[in-house]
Amino acid sequence: MKKVITYGTFDLFHVGHLNILKRAKALGDYLVVAVSSDQFNKIKGKKCAIPDYERVAIVEAIKYVDEVILENSWEQKIEDIKTHHIDTFVMGNDWEGKFDNLKEYCDVVYLPRTDGISTTQIKQELKLK
Ligand code: C2G
């Protein structure tokens, strides 16, 4: 069984998130998604509209997703890859090159982002703070 992992905040879930999860799953048989906790988003400097337990519930409900774990630090990826026996690590190409250190442990794939949509854009359009 080929296992894939990807990481993200998935705030205000939108079609860009759906596309990356769909395409990540297409690279294997089992998709693990690490959803950034609220505490980790503070470290990332990201203010979330939706709390982590709701973002987890939404991602868990996506048919391409087989398992959800919490992302609490930048450093946990290597441990996650080992613990979950991951074959492929996937991220959108806004992260191109940033996780090449993981090539020692698994395949690393950066997929093109979905144009024209982002959580930031949604917040601006809805005038959310
Ligand atoms: N994404 C995409 N197209 C968009 C928006 C997002 O393909 N229009 C992808 C991103 O490239 C990322 C995933 O969706 O792979 C999740 O995006 P975010 O929720 O913004 O995640 P991010 O804040 O980049 O967190 O350790 C890694 C971080 O947790 C990634």
PDB file of C-alpha atoms and ligand atoms in Angstrom:
ATOM      1  CA  MET A   1       0.000   0.000   0.000  1.00  0.00           C
ATOM      2  CA  LYS A   2       1.485   3.341  -1.069  1.00  0.00           C
ATOM      3  CA  LYS A   3       1.068   5.978   1.667  1.00  0.00           C
ATOM      4  CA  VAL A   4       1.031   9.736   1.000  1.00  0.00           C
ATOM      5  CA  ILE A   5       1.175  12.632   3.485  1.00  0.00           C
ATOM      6  CA  THR A   6       0.485  16.329   3.172  1.00  0.00           C
ATOM      7  CA  TYR A   7       0.354  19.225   5.649  1.00  0.00           C
ATOM      8  CA  GLY A   8      -1.685  22.379   5.920  1.00  0.00           C
ATOM      9  CA  THR A   9      -3.897  24.768   7.840  1.00  0.00           C
ATOM     10  CA  PHE A  10      -6.971  24.223   5.611  1.00  0.00           C
ATOM     11  CA  ASP A  11      -8.694  27.317   7.010  1.00  0.00           C
ATOM     12  CA  LEU A  12     -11.995  28.271   5.322  1.00  0.00           C
ATOM     13  CA  PHE A  13     -11.739  25.068   3.257  1.00  0.00           C
ATOM     14  CA  HIS A  14     -11.892  25.830  -0.474  1.00  0.00           C
ATOM     15  CA  VAL A  15     -11.388  24.186  -3.857  1.00  0.00           C
ATOM     16  CA  GLY A  16      -7.625  24.802  -3.791  1.00  0.00           C
ATOM     17  CA  HIS A  17      -7.452  22.608  -0.684  1.00  0.00           C
ATOM     18  CA  LEU A  18      -9.759  20.038  -2.280  1.00  0.00           C
ATOM     19  CA  ASN A  19      -7.623  19.866  -5.428  1.00  0.00           C
ATOM     20  CA  ILE A  20      -4.372  19.243  -3.578  1.00  0.00           C
ATOM     21  CA  LEU A  21      -5.963  16.515  -1.451  1.00  0.00           C
ATOM     22  CA  LYS A  22      -7.490  14.874  -4.539  1.00  0.00           C
ATOM     23  CA  ARG A  23      -4.167  14.971  -6.404  1.00  0.00           C
ATOM     24  CA  ALA A  24      -2.173  13.853  -3.378  1.00  0.00           C
ATOM     25  CA  LYS A  25      -4.423  10.823  -2.990  1.00  0.00           C
ATOM     26  CA  ALA A  26      -3.990  10.013  -6.685  1.00  0.00           C
ATOM     27  CA  LEU A  27      -0.271   9.491  -5.971  1.00  0.00           C
ATOM     28  CA  GLY A  28      -0.936   6.512  -3.702  1.00  0.00           C
ATOM     29  CA  ASP A  29      -3.525   4.372  -1.939  1.00  0.00           C
ATOM     30  CA  TYR A  30      -3.734   6.001   1.493  1.00  0.00           C
ATOM     31  CA  LEU A  31      -3.599   9.708   2.346  1.00  0.00           C
ATOM     32  CA  VAL A  32      -2.601  11.079   5.752  1.00  0.00           C
ATOM     33  CA  VAL A  33      -3.279  14.798   6.257  1.00  0.00           C
ATOM     34  CA  ALA A  34      -1.566  16.740   9.056  1.00  0.00           C
ATOM     35  CA  VAL A  35      -3.755  19.715   9.975  1.00  0.00           C
ATOM     36  CA  SER A  36      -1.987  22.629  11.683  1.00  0.00           C
ATOM     37  CA  SER A  37      -3.141  23.104  15.276  1.00  0.00           C
ATOM     38  CA  ASP A  38      -4.169  26.592  16.453  1.00  0.00           C
ATOM     39  CA  GLN A  39      -1.080  26.628  18.664  1.00  0.00           C
ATOM     40  CA  PHE A  40       1.180  25.832  15.660  1.00  0.00           C
ATOM     41  CA  ASN A  41      -0.566  28.448  13.516  1.00  0.00           C
ATOM     42  CA  LYS A  42       0.478  31.038  16.101  1.00  0.00           C
ATOM     43  CA  ILE A  43       4.085  29.898  15.498  1.00  0.00           C
ATOM     44  CA  LYS A  44       3.442  30.125  11.718  1.00  0.00           C
ATOM     45  CA  GLY A  45       2.049  33.634  12.278  1.00  0.00           C
ATOM     46  CA  LYS A  46      -1.279  32.578  10.735  1.00  0.00           C
ATOM     47  CA  LYS A  47      -4.565  33.789  12.258  1.00  0.00           C
ATOM     48  CA  CYS A  48      -7.278  31.196  11.580  1.00  0.00           C
ATOM     49  CA  ALA A  49     -10.983  31.955  11.128  1.00  0.00           C
ATOM     50  CA  ILE A  50     -11.853  28.319  11.986  1.00  0.00           C
ATOM     51  CA  PRO A  51     -10.564  26.482  15.100  1.00  0.00           C
ATOM     52  CA  ASP A  52      -8.382  23.398  14.636  1.00  0.00           C
ATOM     53  CA  TYR A  53     -10.954  20.844  15.813  1.00  0.00           C
ATOM     54  CA  GLU A  54     -13.410  22.119  13.146  1.00  0.00           C
ATOM     55  CA  ARG A  55     -10.717  22.181  10.446  1.00  0.00           C
ATOM     56  CA  VAL A  56      -9.864  18.579  11.418  1.00  0.00           C
ATOM     57  CA  ALA A  57     -13.538  17.527  11.196  1.00  0.00           C
ATOM     58  CA  ILE A  58     -13.887  19.063   7.713  1.00  0.00           C
ATOM     59  CA  VAL A  59     -10.693  17.473   6.350  1.00  0.00           C
ATOM     60  CA  GLU A  60     -11.663  14.103   7.870  1.00  0.00           C
ATOM     61  CA  ALA A  61     -14.932  14.270   5.910  1.00  0.00           C
ATOM     62  CA  ILE A  62     -13.159  14.626   2.548  1.00  0.00           C
ATOM     63  CA  LYS A  63     -13.442  11.339   0.628  1.00  0.00           C
ATOM     64  CA  TYR A  64      -9.759  11.450  -0.499  1.00  0.00           C
ATOM     65  CA  VAL A  65      -8.525  11.564   3.106  1.00  0.00           C
ATOM     66  CA  ASP A  66      -7.865   8.337   5.021  1.00  0.00           C
ATOM     67  CA  GLU A  67      -6.386   9.699   8.240  1.00  0.00           C
ATOM     68  CA  VAL A  68      -5.908  13.068   9.912  1.00  0.00           C
ATOM     69  CA  ILE A  69      -3.213  13.943  12.446  1.00  0.00           C
ATOM     70  CA  LEU A  70      -2.385  17.275  14.078  1.00  0.00           C
ATOM     71  CA  GLU A  71       0.626  19.306  12.998  1.00  0.00           C
ATOM     72  CA  ASN A  72       2.112  20.952  16.091  1.00  0.00           C
ATOM     73  CA  SER A  73       5.638  21.808  14.899  1.00  0.00           C
ATOM     74  CA  TRP A  74       7.808  22.304  11.804  1.00  0.00           C
ATOM     75  CA  GLU A  75      10.082  19.520  13.009  1.00  0.00           C
ATOM     76  CA  GLN A  76       7.598  16.648  13.254  1.00  0.00           C
ATOM     77  CA  LYS A  77       7.607  15.727   9.535  1.00  0.00           C
ATOM     78  CA  ILE A  78      10.504  13.247   9.669  1.00  0.00           C
ATOM     79  CA  GLU A  79       8.950  11.497  12.667  1.00  0.00           C
ATOM     80  CA  ASP A  80       5.555  11.428  10.938  1.00  0.00           C
ATOM     81  CA  ILE A  81       7.091   9.926   7.777  1.00  0.00           C
ATOM     82  CA  LYS A  82       8.718   7.173   9.847  1.00  0.00           C
ATOM     83  CA  THR A  83       5.734   6.530  12.157  1.00  0.00           C
ATOM     84  CA  HIS A  84       3.229   6.345   9.310  1.00  0.00           C
ATOM     85  CA  HIS A  85       5.573   4.548   6.851  1.00  0.00           C
ATOM     86  CA  ILE A  86       5.040   7.302   4.281  1.00  0.00           C
ATOM     87  CA  ASP A  87       6.203   6.767   0.666  1.00  0.00           C
ATOM     88  CA  THR A  88       5.408  10.230  -0.708  1.00  0.00           C
ATOM     89  CA  PHE A  89       5.326  13.709   0.842  1.00  0.00           C
ATOM     90  CA  VAL A  90       3.216  16.222  -1.112  1.00  0.00           C
ATOM     91  CA  MET A  91       2.882  20.011  -0.844  1.00  0.00           C
ATOM     92  CA  GLY A  92       1.649  22.799  -3.094  1.00  0.00           C
ATOM     93  CA  ASN A  93       4.455  24.448  -5.067  1.00  0.00           C
ATOM     94  CA  ASP A  94       4.305  27.620  -2.988  1.00  0.00           C
ATOM     95  CA  TRP A  95       6.558  25.419  -0.828  1.00  0.00           C
ATOM     96  CA  GLU A  96       8.751  24.349  -3.793  1.00  0.00           C
ATOM     97  CA  GLY A  97      12.148  23.215  -2.500  1.00  0.00           C
ATOM     98  CA  LYS A  98      11.394  23.988   1.161  1.00  0.00           C
ATOM     99  CA  PHE A  99      11.086  20.333   2.204  1.00  0.00           C
ATOM    100  CA  ASP A 100      13.754  18.744  -0.004  1.00  0.00           C
ATOM    101  CA  ASN A 101      15.507  17.548   3.163  1.00  0.00           C
ATOM    102  CA  LEU A 102      12.743  14.922   3.387  1.00  0.00           C
ATOM    103  CA  LYS A 103      14.028  13.275   0.171  1.00  0.00           C
ATOM    104  CA  GLU A 104      16.253  11.198   2.446  1.00  0.00           C
ATOM    105  CA  TYR A 105      13.128   9.514   3.845  1.00  0.00           C
ATOM    106  CA  CYS A 106      10.529   9.480   1.036  1.00  0.00           C
ATOM    107  CA  ASP A 107       9.596  10.906  -2.362  1.00  0.00           C
ATOM    108  CA  VAL A 108       8.912  14.666  -2.254  1.00  0.00           C
ATOM    109  CA  VAL A 109       6.354  16.064  -4.724  1.00  0.00           C
ATOM    110  CA  TYR A 110       5.327  19.723  -5.133  1.00  0.00           C
ATOM    111  CA  LEU A 111       2.065  20.179  -7.038  1.00  0.00           C
ATOM    112  CA  PRO A 112       0.944  23.384  -8.771  1.00  0.00           C
ATOM    113  CA  ARG A 113      -1.364  25.517  -6.626  1.00  0.00           C
ATOM    114  CA  THR A 114      -4.937  26.144  -7.794  1.00  0.00           C
ATOM    115  CA  ASP A 115      -4.971  29.639  -9.279  1.00  0.00           C
ATOM    116  CA  GLY A 116      -7.405  32.352  -8.254  1.00  0.00           C
ATOM    117  CA  ILE A 117      -8.241  31.186  -4.757  1.00  0.00           C
ATOM    118  CA  SER A 118      -6.705  31.437  -1.302  1.00  0.00           C
ATOM    119  CA  THR A 119      -7.902  31.744   2.268  1.00  0.00           C
ATOM    120  CA  THR A 120      -6.385  35.235   2.428  1.00  0.00           C
ATOM    121  CA  GLN A 121      -8.356  36.278  -0.663  1.00  0.00           C
ATOM    122  CA  ILE A 122     -11.597  34.876   0.797  1.00  0.00           C
ATOM    123  CA  LYS A 123     -11.042  36.776   4.052  1.00  0.00           C
ATOM    124  CA  GLN A 124     -10.337  40.011   2.134  1.00  0.00           C
ATOM    125  CA  GLU A 125     -13.447  39.553  -0.019  1.00  0.00           C
ATOM    126  CA  LEU A 126     -15.549  38.866   3.080  1.00  0.00           C
ATOM    127  CA  LYS A 127     -13.736  41.702   4.907  1.00  0.00           C
ATOM    128  CA  LEU A 128     -12.813  39.285   7.712  1.00  0.00           C
ATOM    129  CA  LYS A 129     -10.110  40.527  10.016  1.00  0.00           C
TER     130      LYS A 129
HETATM  131  N1  C2G B   1      -3.084  25.146  -1.846  1.00  0.00           N
HETATM  132  C1  C2G B   1      -3.238  24.988  -3.222  1.00  0.00           C
HETATM  133  N2  C2G B   1      -3.900  25.930  -3.928  1.00  0.00           N
HETATM  134  C2  C2G B   1      -4.421  27.028  -3.306  1.00  0.00           C
HETATM  135  C3  C2G B   1      -4.279  27.178  -1.907  1.00  0.00           C
HETATM  136  C4  C2G B   1      -3.599  26.215  -1.187  1.00  0.00           C
HETATM  137  O1  C2G B   1      -2.762  23.994  -3.810  1.00  0.00           O
HETATM  138  N3  C2G B   1      -5.075  27.953  -4.047  1.00  0.00           N
HETATM  139  C5  C2G B   1      -2.354  24.107  -1.115  1.00  0.00           C
HETATM  140  C6  C2G B   1      -1.086  24.640  -0.454  1.00  0.00           C
HETATM  141  O2  C2G B   1      -0.031  24.691  -1.411  1.00  0.00           O
HETATM  142  C7  C2G B   1      -0.839  23.583   0.628  1.00  0.00           C
HETATM  143  C8  C2G B   1      -2.266  23.149   1.006  1.00  0.00           C
HETATM  144  O3  C2G B   1      -3.141  23.616  -0.041  1.00  0.00           O
HETATM  145  O4  C2G B   1      -0.122  22.469   0.089  1.00  0.00           O
HETATM  146  C9  C2G B   1      -2.721  23.743   2.316  1.00  0.00           C
HETATM  147  O5  C2G B   1      -2.594  25.144   2.210  1.00  0.00           O
HETATM  148  P1  C2G B   1      -2.627  26.009   3.569  1.00  0.00           P
HETATM  149  O6  C2G B   1      -3.796  25.590   4.375  1.00  0.00           O
HETATM  150  O7  C2G B   1      -2.418  27.449   3.224  1.00  0.00           O
HETATM  151  O8  C2G B   1      -1.339  25.422   4.325  1.00  0.00           O
HETATM  152  P2  C2G B   1      -0.024  26.201   4.754  1.00  0.00           P
HETATM  153  O9  C2G B   1      -0.387  27.348   5.626  1.00  0.00           O
HETATM  154  O10 C2G B   1       0.769  26.411   3.521  1.00  0.00           O
HETATM  155  O11 C2G B   1       0.668  25.134   5.737  1.00  0.00           O
HETATM  156  O12 C2G B   1       4.188  22.461   7.369  1.00  0.00           O
HETATM  157  C10 C2G B   1       3.503  22.902   6.215  1.00  0.00           C
HETATM  158  C11 C2G B   1       2.450  23.910   6.569  1.00  0.00           C
HETATM  159  O13 C2G B   1       1.573  23.413   7.563  1.00  0.00           O
HETATM  160  C12 C2G B   1       1.656  24.286   5.326  1.00  0.00           C
END
